[in-house]
């Protein structure tokens, strides 16, 4: 699919072009802070039902663009659909998040079957096709997947973990069998991202949400190496499609991630000083981020100060304005509209 980056500011920025003002989209821009999303979720019956209904998932994906001036639309789905496609039992408990039947060390490991995954996730790819067809002309359409390490944390821990002892214990005790699990997840993630691009997505993001749980040596093995292989496979299938990496909590290791994985952009969390990102990351790739979601929740002058500081530090280079994490459910929608106004008005009169 040929895409005109000149008409899509976000796509142009992901390909290394500086835009002023920078393009804007938000992680979890579709979600519970929107009353129309809550109504849609009630119609769907369950979170997974919503993810697997192509019509409703398309509507959820596009809802934020009907309200706000955003440059990107990201497919409404979940990183754990890949785990379910591998045969891992998955369900969501209201107010508690995902639950999975744990994958245990010493037991049979999931096996990747491309045909089975494509059949299981066919509604997701249909939703992507629908989003591409219905998205505004200037909006970049984003697909996504979880990184192998993050998927493994959920699959081994049976859900979210506070200490990651189960998954890290396995990785330390038996790195060979854990590497087989990671290798299976690499194959599944590669296929999932490529299928979304085949369905018309302009770019994709890899969420390594729990990368920050890894010490330096393990970060190289279980974060950087798998993502590098995934980026290589995606680029082999879709050379022009930008890939965004998001190793949340990576700290100074963001620099190695940006330099070694081959990603076109790195999305940084809210703990990363924007000035450091401008100095150490922007020379390597596009930077995306990194407003604290709490500042968006607060609104007013606190939001204006925080957003302006990020824009002034990063906006003169290759940059995509986003959050350091996802929009929290308590966020008033009018604060998202105010953030859009702040970004669109930058740089103001007299700016350098």
CSV table of C-alpha atoms in Angstrom, one decimal:
chain,number,residue,atom,x,y,z
A,1,UNK,CA,0.0,0.0,0.0
A,2,UNK,CA,1.4,3.4,-1.0
A,3,UNK,CA,1.0,6.1,1.6
A,4,UNK,CA,1.5,9.8,1.0
A,5,UNK,CA,3.5,11.0,4.1
A,6,UNK,CA,3.0,14.6,3.0
A,7,UNK,CA,-0.7,14.3,3.9
A,8,UNK,CA,-0.1,12.4,7.1
A,9,UNK,CA,2.0,14.4,9.6
A,10,UNK,CA,2.4,11.5,12.1
A,11,UNK,CA,3.7,9.2,9.4
A,12,UNK,CA,6.1,11.9,8.2
A,13,UNK,CA,7.5,12.4,11.7
A,14,UNK,CA,7.9,8.6,12.2
A,15,UNK,CA,9.9,8.6,9.0
A,16,UNK,CA,12.3,11.2,10.4
A,17,UNK,CA,10.8,14.5,9.3
A,18,UNK,CA,10.5,17.4,11.7
A,19,UNK,CA,7.0,18.9,11.9
A,20,UNK,CA,6.1,22.1,13.7
A,21,UNK,CA,3.8,21.8,15.6
A,22,UNK,CA,4.6,18.1,16.1
A,23,UNK,CA,1.9,15.5,15.4
A,24,UNK,CA,-0.2,14.3,18.3
A,25,UNK,CA,-1.9,11.0,19.4
A,26,UNK,CA,-2.3,9.4,22.8
A,27,UNK,CA,-1.9,5.9,24.1
A,28,UNK,CA,-5.3,4.6,25.3
A,29,UNK,CA,-6.9,7.5,23.5
A,30,UNK,CA,-9.9,5.2,23.1
A,31,UNK,CA,-11.2,4.1,26.4
A,32,UNK,CA,-13.1,4.6,29.6
A,33,UNK,CA,-12.6,8.3,30.0
A,34,UNK,CA,-15.0,8.7,27.0
A,35,UNK,CA,-18.8,8.3,27.8
A,36,UNK,CA,-19.4,7.1,24.2
A,37,UNK,CA,-16.8,4.4,24.8
A,38,UNK,CA,-18.5,3.3,28.0
A,39,UNK,CA,-21.8,3.0,26.1
A,40,UNK,CA,-20.1,1.0,23.4
A,41,UNK,CA,-18.5,-1.3,26.0
A,42,UNK,CA,-21.9,-1.9,27.5
A,43,UNK,CA,-23.3,-2.9,24.2
A,44,UNK,CA,-20.5,-5.3,23.5
A,45,UNK,CA,-21.1,-7.3,26.6
A,46,UNK,CA,-17.4,-7.8,27.6
A,47,UNK,CA,-14.0,-6.3,26.9
A,48,UNK,CA,-12.9,-9.2,24.7
A,49,UNK,CA,-16.3,-9.2,22.9
A,50,UNK,CA,-15.5,-5.6,22.0
A,51,UNK,CA,-12.0,-6.5,20.8
A,52,UNK,CA,-13.3,-9.3,18.6
A,53,UNK,CA,-16.3,-7.5,17.1
A,54,UNK,CA,-14.9,-5.7,13.9
A,55,UNK,CA,-17.8,-3.2,13.7
A,56,UNK,CA,-17.6,-2.2,17.4
A,57,UNK,CA,-13.8,-2.2,17.5
A,58,UNK,CA,-13.8,0.1,14.5
A,59,UNK,CA,-16.2,2.4,16.2
A,60,UNK,CA,-14.1,2.4,19.4
A,61,UNK,CA,-10.9,3.1,17.4
A,62,UNK,CA,-12.4,6.1,15.6
A,63,UNK,CA,-14.3,7.7,18.6
A,64,UNK,CA,-11.4,9.9,19.7
A,65,UNK,CA,-11.0,11.4,16.3
A,66,UNK,CA,-14.6,12.5,16.2
A,67,UNK,CA,-14.0,14.5,19.3
A,68,UNK,CA,-10.4,15.7,19.2
A,69,UNK,CA,-7.8,17.0,16.7
A,70,UNK,CA,-5.5,14.0,16.6
A,71,UNK,CA,-3.0,12.8,13.9
A,72,UNK,CA,-3.2,9.1,14.7
A,73,UNK,CA,-5.8,6.4,15.1
A,74,UNK,CA,-4.7,3.2,16.8
A,75,UNK,CA,-6.7,0.0,16.4
A,76,UNK,CA,-8.8,-0.8,19.4
A,77,UNK,CA,-7.6,-4.2,20.6
A,78,UNK,CA,-5.4,-5.7,23.3
A,79,UNK,CA,-1.8,-7.1,23.4
A,80,UNK,CA,-3.1,-10.3,25.0
A,81,UNK,CA,-5.1,-11.5,22.0
A,82,UNK,CA,-1.8,-12.9,20.8
A,83,UNK,CA,-1.5,-15.0,23.9
A,84,UNK,CA,-5.1,-16.3,23.4
A,85,UNK,CA,-4.3,-17.1,19.8
A,86,UNK,CA,-1.5,-19.3,21.1
A,87,UNK,CA,-4.1,-21.3,23.1
A,88,UNK,CA,-3.6,-19.6,26.4
A,89,UNK,CA,-6.9,-19.2,28.2
A,90,UNK,CA,-7.6,-15.5,28.7
A,91,UNK,CA,-10.4,-13.6,30.5
A,92,UNK,CA,-10.9,-10.1,32.0
A,93,UNK,CA,-12.3,-9.6,35.5
A,94,UNK,CA,-14.1,-6.3,35.9
A,95,UNK,CA,-11.9,-3.9,37.9
A,96,UNK,CA,-9.0,-6.3,38.1
A,97,UNK,CA,-7.7,-6.6,34.6
A,98,UNK,CA,-6.5,-9.6,32.6
A,99,UNK,CA,-6.3,-13.2,33.9
A,100,UNK,CA,-4.6,-16.0,32.1
A,101,UNK,CA,-4.1,-19.7,32.8
A,102,UNK,CA,-0.4,-19.6,33.7
A,103,UNK,CA,2.2,-21.2,31.4
A,104,UNK,CA,4.5,-23.1,33.7
A,105,UNK,CA,8.2,-24.0,33.5
A,106,UNK,CA,8.6,-27.7,32.8
A,107,UNK,CA,5.2,-28.0,31.2
A,108,UNK,CA,4.3,-28.0,27.4
A,109,UNK,CA,5.0,-24.6,25.9
A,110,UNK,CA,2.6,-22.9,23.5
A,111,UNK,CA,3.4,-23.5,19.8
A,112,UNK,CA,3.0,-20.9,17.1
A,113,UNK,CA,0.8,-21.9,14.2
A,114,UNK,CA,0.4,-19.0,11.7
A,115,UNK,CA,-2.7,-20.4,10.1
A,116,UNK,CA,-4.4,-20.9,13.5
A,117,UNK,CA,-3.4,-17.4,14.6
A,118,UNK,CA,-4.7,-15.8,11.5
A,119,UNK,CA,-8.1,-17.6,11.9
A,120,UNK,CA,-8.4,-16.7,15.5
A,121,UNK,CA,-7.4,-13.0,15.0
A,122,UNK,CA,-9.3,-12.6,11.7
A,123,UNK,CA,-11.8,-10.2,13.4
A,124,UNK,CA,-8.9,-8.0,14.5
A,125,UNK,CA,-7.6,-7.8,11.0
A,126,UNK,CA,-11.1,-7.1,9.6
A,127,UNK,CA,-11.4,-4.3,12.1
A,128,UNK,CA,-8.1,-2.9,10.9
A,129,UNK,CA,-9.3,-2.9,7.3
A,130,UNK,CA,-12.5,-1.1,8.4
A,131,UNK,CA,-10.5,1.5,10.4
A,132,UNK,CA,-8.2,2.1,7.4
A,133,UNK,CA,-11.3,2.6,5.1
A,134,UNK,CA,-13.0,5.0,7.6
A,135,UNK,CA,-10.1,7.0,9.0
A,136,UNK,CA,-9.8,10.7,8.2
A,137,UNK,CA,-7.6,11.3,5.2
A,138,UNK,CA,-4.8,12.9,7.3
A,139,UNK,CA,-4.7,10.3,10.1
A,140,UNK,CA,-2.0,7.8,10.4
A,141,UNK,CA,-3.4,4.3,11.2
A,142,UNK,CA,-1.5,2.4,13.8
A,143,UNK,CA,-1.4,-1.3,14.6
A,144,UNK,CA,0.3,-2.7,17.7
A,145,UNK,CA,1.4,-5.7,19.6
A,146,UNK,CA,3.0,-6.6,22.9
A,147,UNK,CA,6.7,-7.4,23.0
A,148,UNK,CA,7.7,-11.0,23.9
A,149,UNK,CA,9.0,-10.1,27.3
A,150,UNK,CA,5.8,-8.3,28.3
A,151,UNK,CA,3.6,-11.0,26.9
A,152,UNK,CA,5.6,-13.6,28.9
A,153,UNK,CA,5.1,-11.7,32.1
A,154,UNK,CA,1.4,-12.0,31.8
A,155,UNK,CA,1.4,-15.6,30.5
A,156,UNK,CA,3.8,-16.9,33.2
A,157,UNK,CA,2.3,-14.8,36.0
A,158,UNK,CA,-1.3,-15.4,35.1
A,159,UNK,CA,-2.0,-11.7,34.9
A,160,UNK,CA,-0.3,-8.5,36.1
A,161,UNK,CA,2.5,-8.9,38.5
A,162,UNK,CA,4.0,-6.7,41.2
A,163,UNK,CA,7.4,-8.4,41.6
A,164,UNK,CA,7.7,-10.5,38.3
A,165,UNK,CA,9.2,-13.3,40.4
A,166,UNK,CA,7.6,-16.1,38.5
A,167,UNK,CA,8.7,-15.0,35.1
A,168,UNK,CA,12.2,-13.8,36.2
A,169,UNK,CA,12.7,-16.9,38.2
A,170,UNK,CA,12.1,-19.0,35.1
A,171,UNK,CA,14.4,-16.9,33.0
A,172,UNK,CA,17.2,-17.2,35.5
A,173,UNK,CA,16.8,-20.9,36.4
A,174,UNK,CA,16.2,-22.3,32.9
A,175,UNK,CA,17.1,-19.7,30.2
A,176,UNK,CA,17.1,-22.3,27.5
A,177,UNK,CA,13.4,-23.2,27.9
A,178,UNK,CA,12.5,-19.6,28.6
A,179,UNK,CA,14.2,-18.6,25.3
A,180,UNK,CA,12.0,-21.1,23.5
A,181,UNK,CA,8.9,-19.4,24.9
A,182,UNK,CA,10.3,-16.0,23.9
A,183,UNK,CA,11.1,-17.4,20.4
A,184,UNK,CA,7.5,-18.6,20.0
A,185,UNK,CA,6.2,-15.2,21.1
A,186,UNK,CA,8.6,-13.5,18.6
A,187,UNK,CA,7.0,-15.5,15.8
A,188,UNK,CA,3.5,-14.7,16.9
A,189,UNK,CA,4.2,-11.0,17.3
A,190,UNK,CA,5.9,-10.8,13.9
A,191,UNK,CA,3.0,-12.4,12.2
A,192,UNK,CA,0.5,-10.2,14.1
A,193,UNK,CA,2.2,-7.0,13.2
A,194,UNK,CA,2.7,-8.0,9.6
A,195,UNK,CA,-1.0,-9.0,9.3
A,196,UNK,CA,-2.0,-5.5,10.5
A,197,UNK,CA,0.2,-3.9,8.0
A,198,UNK,CA,-1.2,-6.2,5.3
A,199,UNK,CA,-4.6,-5.0,6.3
A,200,UNK,CA,-3.6,-1.4,5.6
A,201,UNK,CA,-2.0,0.0,8.8
A,202,UNK,CA,0.6,2.7,8.1
A,203,UNK,CA,2.8,2.0,11.1
A,204,UNK,CA,3.0,-0.3,14.2
A,205,UNK,CA,4.0,0.1,17.8
A,206,UNK,CA,5.6,-2.6,20.0
A,207,UNK,CA,4.6,-2.3,23.7
A,208,UNK,CA,7.2,-3.6,26.1
A,209,UNK,CA,5.3,-2.3,29.0
A,210,UNK,CA,7.3,-4.2,31.7
A,211,UNK,CA,10.8,-3.8,30.2
A,212,UNK,CA,11.7,-1.7,33.3
A,213,UNK,CA,11.5,-4.9,35.4
A,214,UNK,CA,14.6,-6.3,33.8
A,215,UNK,CA,18.2,-5.6,35.0
A,216,UNK,CA,20.7,-4.5,32.4
A,217,UNK,CA,22.1,-7.9,31.3
A,218,UNK,CA,18.6,-9.4,31.1
A,219,UNK,CA,17.2,-6.3,29.3
A,220,UNK,CA,19.6,-7.0,26.5
A,221,UNK,CA,18.6,-10.6,26.2
A,222,UNK,CA,14.8,-10.5,26.7
A,223,UNK,CA,14.0,-7.0,25.4
A,224,UNK,CA,16.5,-5.7,22.9
A,225,UNK,CA,17.3,-9.0,21.1
A,226,UNK,CA,13.7,-10.1,20.6
A,227,UNK,CA,12.5,-6.6,19.5
A,228,UNK,CA,15.5,-6.4,17.1
A,229,UNK,CA,14.4,-9.7,15.4
A,230,UNK,CA,10.8,-8.6,15.2
A,231,UNK,CA,11.7,-5.2,13.7
A,232,UNK,CA,13.8,-7.0,11.1
A,233,UNK,CA,11.0,-9.4,10.1
A,234,UNK,CA,8.5,-6.5,9.9
A,235,UNK,CA,10.9,-4.4,7.8
A,236,UNK,CA,11.5,-7.4,5.5
A,237,UNK,CA,7.8,-7.6,4.8
A,238,UNK,CA,6.9,-3.9,4.8
A,239,UNK,CA,10.2,-1.9,4.3
A,240,UNK,CA,8.4,1.5,4.4
A,241,UNK,CA,6.3,1.0,7.5
A,242,UNK,CA,7.7,2.7,10.6
A,243,UNK,CA,8.0,0.8,13.8
A,244,UNK,CA,7.7,2.5,17.2
A,245,UNK,CA,9.2,0.8,20.3
A,246,UNK,CA,8.0,1.4,23.8
A,247,UNK,CA,10.2,-0.2,26.5
A,248,UNK,CA,8.5,1.5,29.4
A,249,UNK,CA,10.8,2.1,32.4
A,250,UNK,CA,14.0,1.4,30.5
A,251,UNK,CA,15.8,4.5,32.0
A,252,UNK,CA,19.2,5.1,30.5
A,253,UNK,CA,18.8,1.8,28.5
A,254,UNK,CA,16.4,3.7,26.2
A,255,UNK,CA,19.6,4.9,24.4
A,256,UNK,CA,20.7,1.3,23.7
A,257,UNK,CA,17.2,0.3,22.7
A,258,UNK,CA,17.0,3.2,20.2
A,259,UNK,CA,20.4,2.5,18.8
A,260,UNK,CA,20.3,-1.3,18.5
A,261,UNK,CA,16.8,-2.5,17.7
A,262,UNK,CA,16.2,-0.7,14.4
A,263,UNK,CA,13.0,1.0,15.5
A,264,UNK,CA,12.1,4.2,13.7
A,265,UNK,CA,10.8,5.9,16.9
A,266,UNK,CA,11.1,5.3,20.6
A,267,UNK,CA,8.2,6.1,22.9
A,268,UNK,CA,9.5,7.2,26.3
A,269,UNK,CA,7.8,7.1,29.6
A,270,UNK,CA,7.1,10.1,31.9
A,271,UNK,CA,10.2,9.6,34.0
A,272,UNK,CA,12.6,10.4,31.2
A,273,UNK,CA,13.8,14.0,31.2
A,274,UNK,CA,12.9,15.6,27.9
A,275,UNK,CA,16.2,17.3,27.6
A,276,UNK,CA,18.0,14.0,28.0
A,277,UNK,CA,15.8,12.5,25.3
A,278,UNK,CA,16.6,15.4,23.0
A,279,UNK,CA,20.3,15.0,23.5
A,280,UNK,CA,20.6,11.2,23.5
A,281,UNK,CA,17.7,9.8,21.6
A,282,UNK,CA,16.6,12.3,18.9
A,283,UNK,CA,20.0,12.0,17.0
A,284,UNK,CA,19.2,8.3,16.7
A,285,UNK,CA,15.4,8.2,15.9
A,286,UNK,CA,12.1,10.0,16.3
A,287,UNK,CA,11.1,10.5,20.0
A,288,UNK,CA,7.5,10.0,21.1
A,289,UNK,CA,6.1,11.1,24.5
A,290,UNK,CA,6.1,11.8,27.3
A,291,UNK,CA,3.5,13.8,29.2
A,292,UNK,CA,2.6,12.4,32.6
A,293,UNK,CA,-1.1,11.2,32.4
A,294,UNK,CA,-1.6,12.8,35.8
A,295,UNK,CA,-0.8,16.2,34.3
A,296,UNK,CA,-3.5,15.5,31.7
A,297,UNK,CA,-5.9,14.5,34.5
A,298,UNK,CA,-5.1,17.7,36.4
A,299,UNK,CA,-5.6,20.1,33.4
A,300,UNK,CA,-5.3,23.8,33.7
A,301,UNK,CA,-2.0,25.5,34.3
A,302,UNK,CA,-0.4,22.3,35.4
A,303,UNK,CA,-1.1,20.7,32.0
A,304,UNK,CA,0.0,23.8,30.1
A,305,UNK,CA,3.3,24.0,32.0
A,306,UNK,CA,4.1,20.3,31.6
A,307,UNK,CA,3.1,20.1,27.9
A,308,UNK,CA,5.0,23.3,27.1
A,309,UNK,CA,8.2,22.0,28.8
A,310,UNK,CA,8.1,18.9,26.6
A,311,UNK,CA,7.4,20.8,23.4
A,312,UNK,CA,10.2,23.3,24.1
A,313,UNK,CA,12.7,20.5,24.8
A,314,UNK,CA,11.7,18.1,22.0
A,315,UNK,CA,9.6,19.9,19.5
A,316,UNK,CA,12.4,21.3,17.4
A,317,UNK,CA,13.6,17.8,16.4
A,318,UNK,CA,11.9,14.7,15.1
A,319,UNK,CA,9.1,14.3,17.6
A,320,UNK,CA,5.6,12.9,18.2
A,321,UNK,CA,3.6,14.3,21.2
A,322,UNK,CA,2.1,11.6,23.3
A,323,UNK,CA,1.8,10.5,26.9
A,324,UNK,CA,4.4,8.6,28.9
A,325,UNK,CA,1.7,6.0,29.6
A,326,UNK,CA,-2.0,5.7,28.6
A,327,UNK,CA,-4.9,8.0,29.3
A,328,UNK,CA,-6.3,7.2,32.8
A,329,UNK,CA,-10.1,6.6,33.0
A,330,UNK,CA,-10.7,9.6,35.3
A,331,UNK,CA,-9.5,12.1,32.7
A,332,UNK,CA,-12.0,14.7,31.7
A,333,UNK,CA,-12.4,14.7,27.9
A,334,UNK,CA,-12.1,18.5,27.8
A,335,UNK,CA,-8.5,18.2,29.1
A,336,UNK,CA,-7.7,16.1,26.0
A,337,UNK,CA,-9.2,18.9,23.9
A,338,UNK,CA,-7.1,21.5,25.8
A,339,UNK,CA,-3.9,19.5,25.3
A,340,UNK,CA,-4.6,19.4,21.5
A,341,UNK,CA,-5.0,23.2,21.6
A,342,UNK,CA,-1.7,23.6,23.4
A,343,UNK,CA,0.2,21.4,20.9
A,344,UNK,CA,-1.4,23.0,17.9
A,345,UNK,CA,-0.6,26.5,19.1
A,346,UNK,CA,3.1,25.7,19.5
A,347,UNK,CA,5.6,27.2,18.8
A,348,UNK,CA,4.0,30.5,19.9
A,349,UNK,CA,5.0,34.0,18.8
A,350,UNK,CA,8.6,34.7,19.5
A,351,UNK,CA,9.6,31.0,19.8
A,352,UNK,CA,12.9,30.0,18.5
